[in-house]
Amino acid sequence: MFLWTDWLVLGLAALSLGGLVVGAERLPRARRYEAAARRLVHATVCLFVAATPWLFSGPGPVGLLATAFVGINGVAWGNGWWRRLHAPRPASWGTVAVPLAVLPALGATWGLSGERVLLFQTAFLVLALADPLAAWVGERVDTRQWVGAATWGGTATFFVLAWGLVGGALMAGGVSGGRAVAGGAAVALVAAVAEAISTHGSDNLFIVLAVILTLSPVQGGEGGVGVLWAGVAAGAGVAAIAGAWGLLTRRGAGAAGLFAAALVSLGGPAWIVPGLVFFGLSNALSFLPHPSEPTASPRRTLRQVLANGGVAWALLGLWSVLLPDAALARTLCYVGFGGALAAAAADTWATELGVRWARRPWSLRTFRLVDPGTSGAVSVIGTLAGAAGAGTVAASAVLTGGHAAATGGWMLAGGVLGMSVDSAVGATIQGHYRTDADAPWTDRPAPDAEQIRGLRIVDNDVVNLVGTVVGAG
């Protein structure tokens, strides 16, 4: 039930935020004014969100307001409205990501426990102040880029300011000075990496999630800071290895490092071991000799990392914020985590080993023999290899202890089913192209390529994402 004061504040908030947008739109037409307007609106909205626990009686009104603005901002961005806010970065959906971030943040904090309100407020305080200042420094002071559009000066500014904000918030919440300083540094470092590797305004979502998830161990107990720093160290090691061995791009290595950090600091051995088995064995297969490609495989990108590991990562995050008495939900999160990784492993093993040693596979669309590596094609060796890949993840989950053999059976079944759906989607709705009538079909669109069938939006990363969703489900 909403109190009458909630409705009053809701109305005033909607009018104020709408007036802020209208005022920004009336600024002179100049790039510096447009960038300033965007940052002013961003900071004001995030500060308002951080203050909502003091303005509303519960999280319900805040969720309602956020949902409304996700829709309004989405329509405005899609139709090119609000030019002052969208012109500086027309490809960015950051204005949608801010209210969108409120929804999972509420569910993970205020919506579950009043003791977690500090996490909610701190995350949006960092997003309100550290993010726009870092962008300004990156554009005006230090333009040396180190990953994508992120600059050294901008990332350093974000880290320092986020460190101060998080450490100060922890001390205000009763955490001792030493733990607040150490924990704040770890949280700020994770959030800074998340901000640097994010693209198209998605940092407005991922900064909030990074702060909330990494703050949880610090607030949870005396050992939380040590566990968090162990995760940061493990993530740095994974990122360094992936980059040095040419496995991932810089953004991809950053994402893999954050995933590894989450496995250690949030999950523990039962989550770490399947993650290591998936990452280690799947990447080791790329070093096997290839019959037709003597050169090294291209580095996997951020998008590919998220397509293969994003579902498992999300389930780990959900598991970590659920209350301990939600035993069934937490168990389902773990089984889904294993199923998602098993599906990703199955697809990787089937592709890597099937292309190398299987004869010509069959297309699931035409049931004819096609060239190795064709999307939506299957072979006996590839299928058996995929089942083996799923089995490695399932077996590693069982061998960590504390999980019944039936749990591993479900993970294995999820992996095989996810691989099967992956192949079916690749054969039917994935986009395929060719440069001329005699050229072979490919699932990678070139500038001069003609689309033959499927949907352009469905590429190999989308197909892999569908497979992991099915494996988790």
Coordinates of C-alpha atoms in Angstrom, one line a residue:
M1 CA 0.0 0.0 0.0
F2 CA 1.3 3.5 -0.9
L3 CA 0.8 6.2 1.6
W4 CA -0.8 9.5 0.5
T5 CA 2.6 11.1 0.9
D6 CA 4.1 8.6 -1.5
W7 CA 1.6 9.7 -4.2
L8 CA 2.4 13.4 -3.5
V9 CA 6.1 12.9 -3.8
L10 CA 5.6 10.7 -6.9
G11 CA 3.7 13.6 -8.6
L12 CA 6.3 16.2 -7.6
A13 CA 9.1 13.9 -8.7
A14 CA 7.6 13.3 -12.1
L15 CA 6.9 17.0 -12.7
S16 CA 10.5 17.9 -11.5
L17 CA 12.2 15.4 -13.7
G18 CA 10.1 16.3 -16.7
G19 CA 10.9 20.0 -16.0
L20 CA 14.6 19.2 -15.9
V21 CA 14.4 17.6 -19.3
V22 CA 12.4 20.5 -20.8
G23 CA 14.9 22.9 -19.3
A24 CA 17.9 21.0 -20.8
E25 CA 16.2 21.0 -24.2
R26 CA 16.0 24.8 -24.2
L27 CA 19.8 25.3 -23.8
P28 CA 21.6 26.9 -26.8
R29 CA 22.5 24.6 -29.7
A30 CA 26.2 23.9 -29.0
R31 CA 28.0 20.7 -28.3
R32 CA 29.4 21.9 -25.0
Y33 CA 25.9 22.8 -23.8
E34 CA 24.5 19.5 -24.9
A35 CA 27.2 17.5 -23.0
A36 CA 26.7 19.7 -19.9
A37 CA 23.0 19.2 -20.1
R38 CA 23.4 15.5 -20.3
R39 CA 25.7 15.3 -17.3
L40 CA 23.5 17.7 -15.3
V41 CA 20.4 15.6 -15.9
H42 CA 22.3 12.4 -15.2
A43 CA 23.7 13.7 -11.9
T44 CA 20.5 15.2 -10.7
V45 CA 18.4 12.1 -11.5
C46 CA 20.9 9.8 -9.8
L47 CA 21.1 12.0 -6.7
F48 CA 17.3 11.9 -6.5
V49 CA 17.3 8.1 -6.7
A50 CA 19.9 8.0 -3.9
A51 CA 17.7 10.1 -1.8
T52 CA 14.5 8.1 -2.4
P53 CA 14.8 6.0 0.8
W54 CA 14.3 9.3 2.7
L55 CA 11.4 10.4 0.6
F56 CA 9.2 7.3 0.2
S57 CA 7.8 4.8 2.7
G58 CA 9.0 1.8 0.7
P59 CA 10.5 0.7 -2.5
G60 CA 7.2 0.3 -4.4
P61 CA 6.8 3.9 -5.5
V62 CA 10.4 4.1 -6.6
G63 CA 10.0 1.0 -8.7
L64 CA 6.8 2.4 -10.3
L65 CA 8.5 5.7 -11.1
A66 CA 11.5 3.9 -12.6
T67 CA 9.4 1.6 -14.7
A68 CA 7.5 4.6 -16.1
F69 CA 10.7 6.4 -17.0
V70 CA 12.2 3.3 -18.7
G71 CA 9.3 3.3 -21.1
I72 CA 9.3 7.1 -21.6
N73 CA 13.1 7.3 -22.1
G74 CA 13.0 4.3 -24.3
V75 CA 10.4 5.8 -26.6
A76 CA 12.3 9.2 -26.6
W77 CA 15.6 7.5 -27.5
G78 CA 14.2 5.3 -30.1
N79 CA 12.5 8.2 -31.9
G80 CA 15.4 10.7 -31.5
W81 CA 13.6 13.0 -29.2
W82 CA 15.3 15.1 -26.5
R83 CA 18.2 16.1 -28.8
R84 CA 20.1 17.9 -26.1
L85 CA 20.4 14.7 -24.1
H86 CA 20.9 12.3 -27.0
A87 CA 22.9 14.3 -29.5
P88 CA 26.3 14.1 -27.8
R89 CA 26.1 10.3 -27.8
P90 CA 23.3 9.2 -30.2
A91 CA 24.2 5.5 -30.1
S92 CA 24.1 5.5 -26.3
W93 CA 21.0 4.2 -24.4
G94 CA 22.3 5.5 -21.2
T95 CA 19.2 7.6 -20.5
V96 CA 17.3 4.3 -20.5
A97 CA 19.9 2.4 -18.5
V98 CA 19.7 4.8 -15.5
P99 CA 16.0 4.1 -14.6
L100 CA 16.5 0.5 -15.7
A101 CA 19.3 0.1 -13.2
V102 CA 16.9 1.1 -10.4
L103 CA 14.8 -2.0 -10.8
P104 CA 17.4 -4.7 -10.1
A105 CA 19.0 -2.5 -7.5
L106 CA 15.7 -2.2 -5.6
G107 CA 15.1 -5.9 -5.8
A108 CA 18.6 -6.7 -4.5
T109 CA 18.7 -4.2 -1.7
W110 CA 15.7 -2.2 -0.3
G111 CA 13.2 -4.7 -1.6
L112 CA 14.7 -7.5 0.4
S113 CA 16.0 -5.9 3.5
G114 CA 16.1 -2.4 5.0
E115 CA 19.6 -3.1 6.1
R116 CA 20.7 -3.0 2.5
V117 CA 19.4 0.5 1.8
L118 CA 23.0 1.8 2.2
L119 CA 24.1 -0.4 -0.8
F120 CA 21.4 1.1 -2.9
Q121 CA 22.2 4.7 -2.0
T122 CA 25.9 4.3 -2.4
A123 CA 25.6 2.8 -5.9
F124 CA 23.6 5.7 -7.2
L125 CA 25.8 8.2 -5.4
V126 CA 28.8 6.8 -7.3
L127 CA 26.9 6.9 -10.5
A128 CA 25.8 10.5 -9.9
L129 CA 29.2 11.9 -9.2
A130 CA 32.1 9.7 -10.2
D131 CA 30.7 8.8 -13.7
P132 CA 30.1 12.3 -15.1
L133 CA 33.3 13.7 -13.6
A134 CA 35.3 10.9 -15.1
A135 CA 33.8 11.6 -18.5
W136 CA 34.6 15.3 -18.3
V137 CA 38.2 14.5 -17.3
G138 CA 38.5 12.0 -20.2
E139 CA 37.3 14.6 -22.7
R140 CA 39.1 17.7 -21.4
V141 CA 42.1 16.8 -19.3
D142 CA 43.6 13.4 -20.3
T143 CA 42.5 11.9 -23.6
R144 CA 44.9 8.9 -23.6
Q145 CA 42.7 5.9 -24.2
W146 CA 43.5 2.5 -22.7
V147 CA 40.4 0.4 -23.5
G148 CA 37.8 1.5 -26.0
A149 CA 36.8 5.1 -25.2
A150 CA 38.0 5.0 -21.6
T151 CA 41.0 7.1 -20.8
W152 CA 43.6 6.8 -18.2
G153 CA 42.7 10.1 -16.6
G154 CA 39.0 9.4 -16.6
T155 CA 39.3 5.9 -15.1
A156 CA 41.7 7.2 -12.4
T157 CA 39.3 10.0 -11.6
F158 CA 36.4 7.5 -11.3
F159 CA 38.4 5.2 -9.1
V160 CA 39.5 8.0 -6.6
L161 CA 36.1 9.6 -6.3
A162 CA 34.3 6.2 -6.0
W163 CA 36.8 5.1 -3.4
G164 CA 36.1 8.2 -1.3
L165 CA 32.3 7.9 -1.7
V166 CA 32.1 4.2 -0.9
G167 CA 34.6 4.4 2.0
G168 CA 32.7 7.4 3.4
A169 CA 29.4 5.6 3.0
L170 CA 30.7 2.5 4.8
M171 CA 32.0 4.6 7.7
A172 CA 28.7 6.4 7.9
G173 CA 27.0 3.0 8.1
G174 CA 29.1 1.9 11.1
V175 CA 32.0 0.0 9.4
S176 CA 35.4 0.5 11.0
G177 CA 37.8 2.9 9.3
G178 CA 40.3 0.3 8.1
R179 CA 37.7 -2.0 6.7
A180 CA 35.9 1.0 5.0
V181 CA 39.1 2.1 3.3
A182 CA 40.2 -1.3 2.2
G183 CA 36.7 -2.4 1.1
G184 CA 36.0 0.9 -0.6
A185 CA 39.2 0.6 -2.7
A186 CA 38.2 -2.9 -3.9
V187 CA 34.6 -1.8 -4.7
A188 CA 35.9 1.3 -6.5
L189 CA 38.4 -0.8 -8.5
V190 CA 35.7 -3.2 -9.7
A191 CA 33.3 -0.4 -10.5
A192 CA 36.0 1.5 -12.5
V193 CA 36.8 -1.6 -14.6
A194 CA 33.0 -2.1 -15.2
E195 CA 32.7 1.5 -16.3
A196 CA 35.7 1.3 -18.6
I197 CA 34.7 -1.8 -20.5
S198 CA 31.0 -1.0 -20.9
T199 CA 29.7 0.3 -24.2
H200 CA 26.8 2.4 -25.5
G201 CA 25.8 3.8 -22.1
S202 CA 25.5 0.4 -20.4
D203 CA 27.9 1.6 -17.8
N204 CA 24.9 3.3 -16.1
L205 CA 23.5 -0.2 -15.4
F206 CA 26.7 -2.1 -14.7
I207 CA 28.3 0.5 -12.4
V208 CA 25.2 0.2 -10.1
L209 CA 25.3 -3.6 -10.2
A210 CA 29.1 -3.7 -9.6
V211 CA 28.9 -1.5 -6.5
I212 CA 26.0 -3.4 -5.0
L213 CA 27.4 -6.8 -5.5
T214 CA 30.9 -6.0 -4.3
L215 CA 29.6 -4.1 -1.3
S216 CA 27.7 -7.1 -0.1
P217 CA 30.7 -9.0 1.2
V218 CA 32.1 -5.9 2.9
Q219 CA 28.8 -5.3 4.7
G220 CA 28.3 -9.0 5.4
G221 CA 31.1 -9.6 8.0
E222 CA 34.6 -9.2 9.2
G223 CA 36.0 -11.6 6.6
G224 CA 34.3 -9.9 3.7
V225 CA 37.0 -7.5 2.8
G226 CA 39.7 -10.2 2.6
V227 CA 37.4 -12.4 0.4
L228 CA 36.7 -9.4 -1.8
W229 CA 40.4 -8.6 -2.4
A230 CA 41.0 -12.3 -3.1
G231 CA 38.4 -12.1 -5.8
V232 CA 40.0 -8.9 -7.2
A233 CA 43.4 -10.6 -7.3
A234 CA 42.0 -13.7 -9.0
G235 CA 40.2 -11.5 -11.5
A236 CA 43.3 -9.6 -12.3
G237 CA 45.2 -12.8 -12.9
V238 CA 42.6 -14.2 -15.2
A239 CA 42.5 -10.9 -17.2
A240 CA 46.3 -10.8 -17.5
I241 CA 46.5 -14.4 -18.7
A242 CA 43.7 -14.0 -21.2
G243 CA 45.3 -10.8 -22.6
A244 CA 48.8 -12.2 -22.6
W245 CA 47.9 -15.4 -24.4
G246 CA 45.8 -13.6 -27.0
L247 CA 42.5 -15.3 -25.9
L248 CA 40.4 -12.1 -25.4
T249 CA 40.4 -8.5 -26.4
R250 CA 41.0 -5.9 -23.6
R251 CA 37.3 -5.5 -23.0
G252 CA 36.8 -9.2 -23.1
A253 CA 39.6 -9.8 -20.7
G254 CA 38.2 -7.2 -18.4
A255 CA 34.8 -8.9 -18.4
A256 CA 36.4 -12.3 -17.8
G257 CA 38.4 -10.8 -14.9
L258 CA 35.2 -9.4 -13.3
F259 CA 33.5 -12.7 -13.7
A260 CA 36.4 -14.5 -12.0
A261 CA 36.4 -11.9 -9.2
A262 CA 32.6 -12.5 -8.7
L263 CA 33.1 -16.3 -8.6
V264 CA 35.7 -16.0 -5.8
S265 CA 34.2 -13.1 -3.8
L266 CA 30.6 -14.0 -4.1
G267 CA 30.4 -17.8 -4.7
G268 CA 33.2 -19.9 -3.3
P269 CA 34.6 -23.3 -4.4
A270 CA 31.3 -24.7 -5.7
W271 CA 31.1 -21.9 -8.2
I272 CA 34.8 -21.4 -8.8
V273 CA 35.6 -24.9 -9.9
P274 CA 33.0 -25.2 -12.7
G275 CA 33.9 -21.7 -13.9
L276 CA 37.6 -22.6 -14.1
V277 CA 36.9 -25.9 -15.9
F278 CA 34.7 -24.1 -18.4
F279 CA 37.1 -21.2 -19.1
G280 CA 40.3 -23.3 -19.0
L281 CA 39.3 -26.3 -21.1
S282 CA 37.2 -24.3 -23.6
N283 CA 40.1 -21.9 -24.3
A284 CA 42.7 -24.7 -24.4
L285 CA 40.8 -26.2 -27.3
S286 CA 41.6 -23.2 -29.4
F287 CA 45.3 -24.1 -29.3
L288 CA 44.7 -27.5 -31.0
P289 CA 46.0 -27.8 -34.5
H290 CA 43.4 -26.7 -37.1
P291 CA 43.4 -28.4 -40.6
S292 CA 42.5 -25.3 -42.5
E293 CA 43.4 -22.3 -40.3
P294 CA 47.1 -22.3 -39.6
T295 CA 46.9 -18.8 -38.0
A296 CA 45.7 -18.2 -34.5
S297 CA 42.0 -17.9 -33.8
P298 CA 40.8 -14.3 -33.3
R299 CA 40.5 -12.9 -29.8
R300 CA 37.1 -13.2 -28.3
T301 CA 35.3 -10.0 -27.6
L302 CA 33.3 -8.6 -24.7
R303 CA 30.1 -9.5 -26.5
Q304 CA 31.2 -13.1 -26.9
V305 CA 32.2 -13.3 -23.2
L306 CA 28.8 -12.1 -22.2
A307 CA 27.0 -14.3 -24.7
N308 CA 28.7 -17.4 -23.2
G309 CA 29.0 -16.4 -19.5
G310 CA 26.5 -13.6 -18.9
V311 CA 23.6 -15.9 -17.9
A312 CA 25.7 -17.8 -15.4
W313 CA 27.1 -14.6 -14.1
A314 CA 23.6 -13.1 -13.6
L315 CA 22.5 -16.2 -11.7
L316 CA 25.6 -16.0 -9.5
G317 CA 24.7 -12.4 -8.7
L318 CA 21.1 -13.3 -8.0
W319 CA 22.2 -16.1 -5.7
S320 CA 24.5 -13.8 -3.8
V321 CA 21.8 -11.3 -2.9
L322 CA 19.0 -13.7 -2.0
L323 CA 18.4 -14.1 1.7
P324 CA 19.7 -17.4 3.3
D325 CA 16.2 -18.7 4.0
A326 CA 15.4 -18.7 0.3
A327 CA 17.0 -22.2 0.0
L328 CA 15.0 -23.4 -3.0
A329 CA 15.6 -20.3 -5.0
R330 CA 19.4 -20.4 -4.2
T331 CA 19.6 -24.0 -5.2
L332 CA 17.8 -23.3 -8.5
C333 CA 20.3 -20.4 -9.2
Y334 CA 23.2 -22.9 -8.8
V335 CA 21.7 -25.5 -11.0
G336 CA 20.9 -22.9 -13.6
F337 CA 24.5 -21.6 -13.3
G338 CA 25.8 -25.0 -14.1
G339 CA 23.4 -25.6 -16.9
A340 CA 24.3 -22.3 -18.6
L341 CA 28.1 -23.0 -18.4
A342 CA 27.5 -26.6 -19.5
A343 CA 25.6 -25.3 -22.6
A344 CA 28.4 -22.9 -23.4
A345 CA 31.0 -25.6 -22.9
A346 CA 29.0 -28.0 -25.1
D347 CA 28.8 -25.5 -27.9
T348 CA 32.5 -24.7 -27.7
W349 CA 33.6 -28.3 -27.6
A350 CA 31.3 -29.3 -30.4
T351 CA 32.5 -26.5 -32.6
E352 CA 36.2 -26.7 -31.9
L353 CA 36.5 -30.5 -32.1
G354 CA 33.8 -31.0 -34.8
V355 CA 35.5 -28.6 -37.2
R356 CA 38.9 -30.2 -36.6
W357 CA 38.1 -33.9 -36.8
A358 CA 34.6 -34.5 -38.0
R359 CA 33.7 -35.2 -41.6
R360 CA 31.3 -32.9 -43.4
P361 CA 28.3 -32.3 -41.0
W362 CA 24.6 -32.2 -41.8
S363 CA 22.6 -29.1 -41.9
L364 CA 19.6 -29.2 -39.6
R365 CA 17.7 -27.0 -42.1
T366 CA 18.2 -28.9 -45.3
F367 CA 19.6 -32.3 -44.0
R368 CA 22.3 -32.1 -46.6
L369 CA 26.1 -32.3 -46.1
V370 CA 27.7 -28.8 -45.7
D371 CA 31.1 -27.5 -45.0
P372 CA 32.6 -27.8 -41.5
G373 CA 31.9 -24.8 -39.3
T374 CA 28.5 -24.0 -40.9
S375 CA 26.0 -22.6 -38.4
G376 CA 23.2 -25.0 -37.7
A377 CA 25.1 -28.1 -38.8
V378 CA 25.8 -31.2 -36.7
S379 CA 28.1 -34.2 -36.8
V380 CA 28.5 -37.3 -34.7
I381 CA 31.9 -36.3 -33.4
G382 CA 30.8 -32.7 -32.7
T383 CA 27.7 -33.9 -30.8
L384 CA 29.7 -36.4 -28.7
A385 CA 32.3 -33.7 -28.1
G386 CA 29.6 -31.3 -27.0
A387 CA 28.2 -33.8 -24.5
A388 CA 31.7 -34.4 -23.1
G389 CA 32.1 -30.6 -22.7
A390 CA 28.9 -30.3 -20.8
G391 CA 29.9 -33.3 -18.8
T392 CA 33.1 -31.7 -17.6
V393 CA 31.2 -28.8 -16.1
A394 CA 28.5 -31.0 -14.5
A395 CA 31.1 -33.4 -13.1
S396 CA 33.2 -30.5 -11.6
A397 CA 30.1 -29.1 -9.9
V398 CA 29.4 -32.5 -8.3
L399 CA 33.0 -33.1 -7.3
T400 CA 33.2 -29.9 -5.3
G401 CA 30.9 -31.6 -2.7
G402 CA 27.7 -30.5 -1.2
H403 CA 25.6 -31.2 -4.4
A404 CA 23.9 -34.4 -5.2
A405 CA 24.7 -36.4 -8.3
A406 CA 21.2 -35.6 -9.6
T407 CA 22.2 -31.9 -9.7
G408 CA 25.0 -32.8 -12.0
G409 CA 22.6 -34.8 -14.1
W410 CA 20.3 -31.8 -14.6
M411 CA 23.3 -29.6 -15.5
L412 CA 24.4 -32.2 -18.1
A413 CA 20.9 -32.4 -19.5
G414 CA 20.7 -28.6 -19.6
G415 CA 24.0 -28.4 -21.4
V416 CA 23.1 -30.9 -24.1
L417 CA 19.6 -29.3 -24.6
G418 CA 21.1 -25.9 -24.8
M419 CA 23.6 -27.1 -27.4
S420 CA 20.8 -28.6 -29.4
V421 CA 18.7 -25.5 -29.4
D422 CA 21.8 -23.5 -30.3
S423 CA 22.2 -25.6 -33.4
A424 CA 18.5 -25.4 -34.3
V425 CA 18.5 -21.6 -34.0
G426 CA 21.7 -21.3 -36.1
A427 CA 20.0 -23.4 -38.8
T428 CA 16.8 -21.5 -38.9
I429 CA 16.7 -17.8 -37.9
Q430 CA 20.4 -16.8 -37.7
G431 CA 21.3 -14.4 -40.4
H432 CA 23.4 -15.7 -43.3
Y433 CA 25.1 -13.7 -46.0
R434 CA 27.2 -14.1 -49.2
T435 CA 29.2 -11.6 -51.2
D436 CA 28.2 -13.0 -54.7
A437 CA 26.3 -15.9 -56.2
D438 CA 29.2 -18.3 -56.2
A439 CA 30.6 -17.4 -52.7
P440 CA 29.9 -19.6 -49.8
W441 CA 27.4 -18.5 -47.2
T442 CA 28.7 -17.0 -44.0
D443 CA 27.2 -15.9 -40.7
R444 CA 29.4 -12.8 -40.6
P445 CA 27.9 -9.8 -42.5
A446 CA 30.3 -7.9 -44.7
P447 CA 29.6 -4.4 -46.0
D448 CA 28.9 -5.6 -49.5
A449 CA 27.3 -8.9 -48.5
E450 CA 23.7 -9.9 -49.5
Q451 CA 21.5 -11.3 -46.7
I452 CA 20.2 -14.7 -47.8
R453 CA 18.1 -15.8 -45.0
G454 CA 17.5 -15.4 -41.2
L455 CA 17.3 -12.2 -39.1
R456 CA 20.1 -9.7 -39.2
I457 CA 19.8 -9.2 -35.4
V458 CA 20.4 -12.9 -34.8
D459 CA 24.2 -13.4 -35.1
N460 CA 26.4 -16.0 -33.5
D461 CA 26.5 -14.2 -30.2
V462 CA 22.7 -14.1 -30.0
V463 CA 22.6 -17.8 -30.8
N464 CA 25.0 -18.6 -28.0
L465 CA 23.1 -16.5 -25.6
V466 CA 19.9 -18.4 -26.5
G467 CA 21.7 -21.7 -25.9
T468 CA 22.9 -20.7 -22.4
V469 CA 19.4 -19.4 -21.5
V470 CA 17.9 -22.8 -22.5
G471 CA 20.7 -24.6 -20.6
A472 CA 20.0 -22.6 -17.4
G473 CA 16.2 -23.0 -17.8

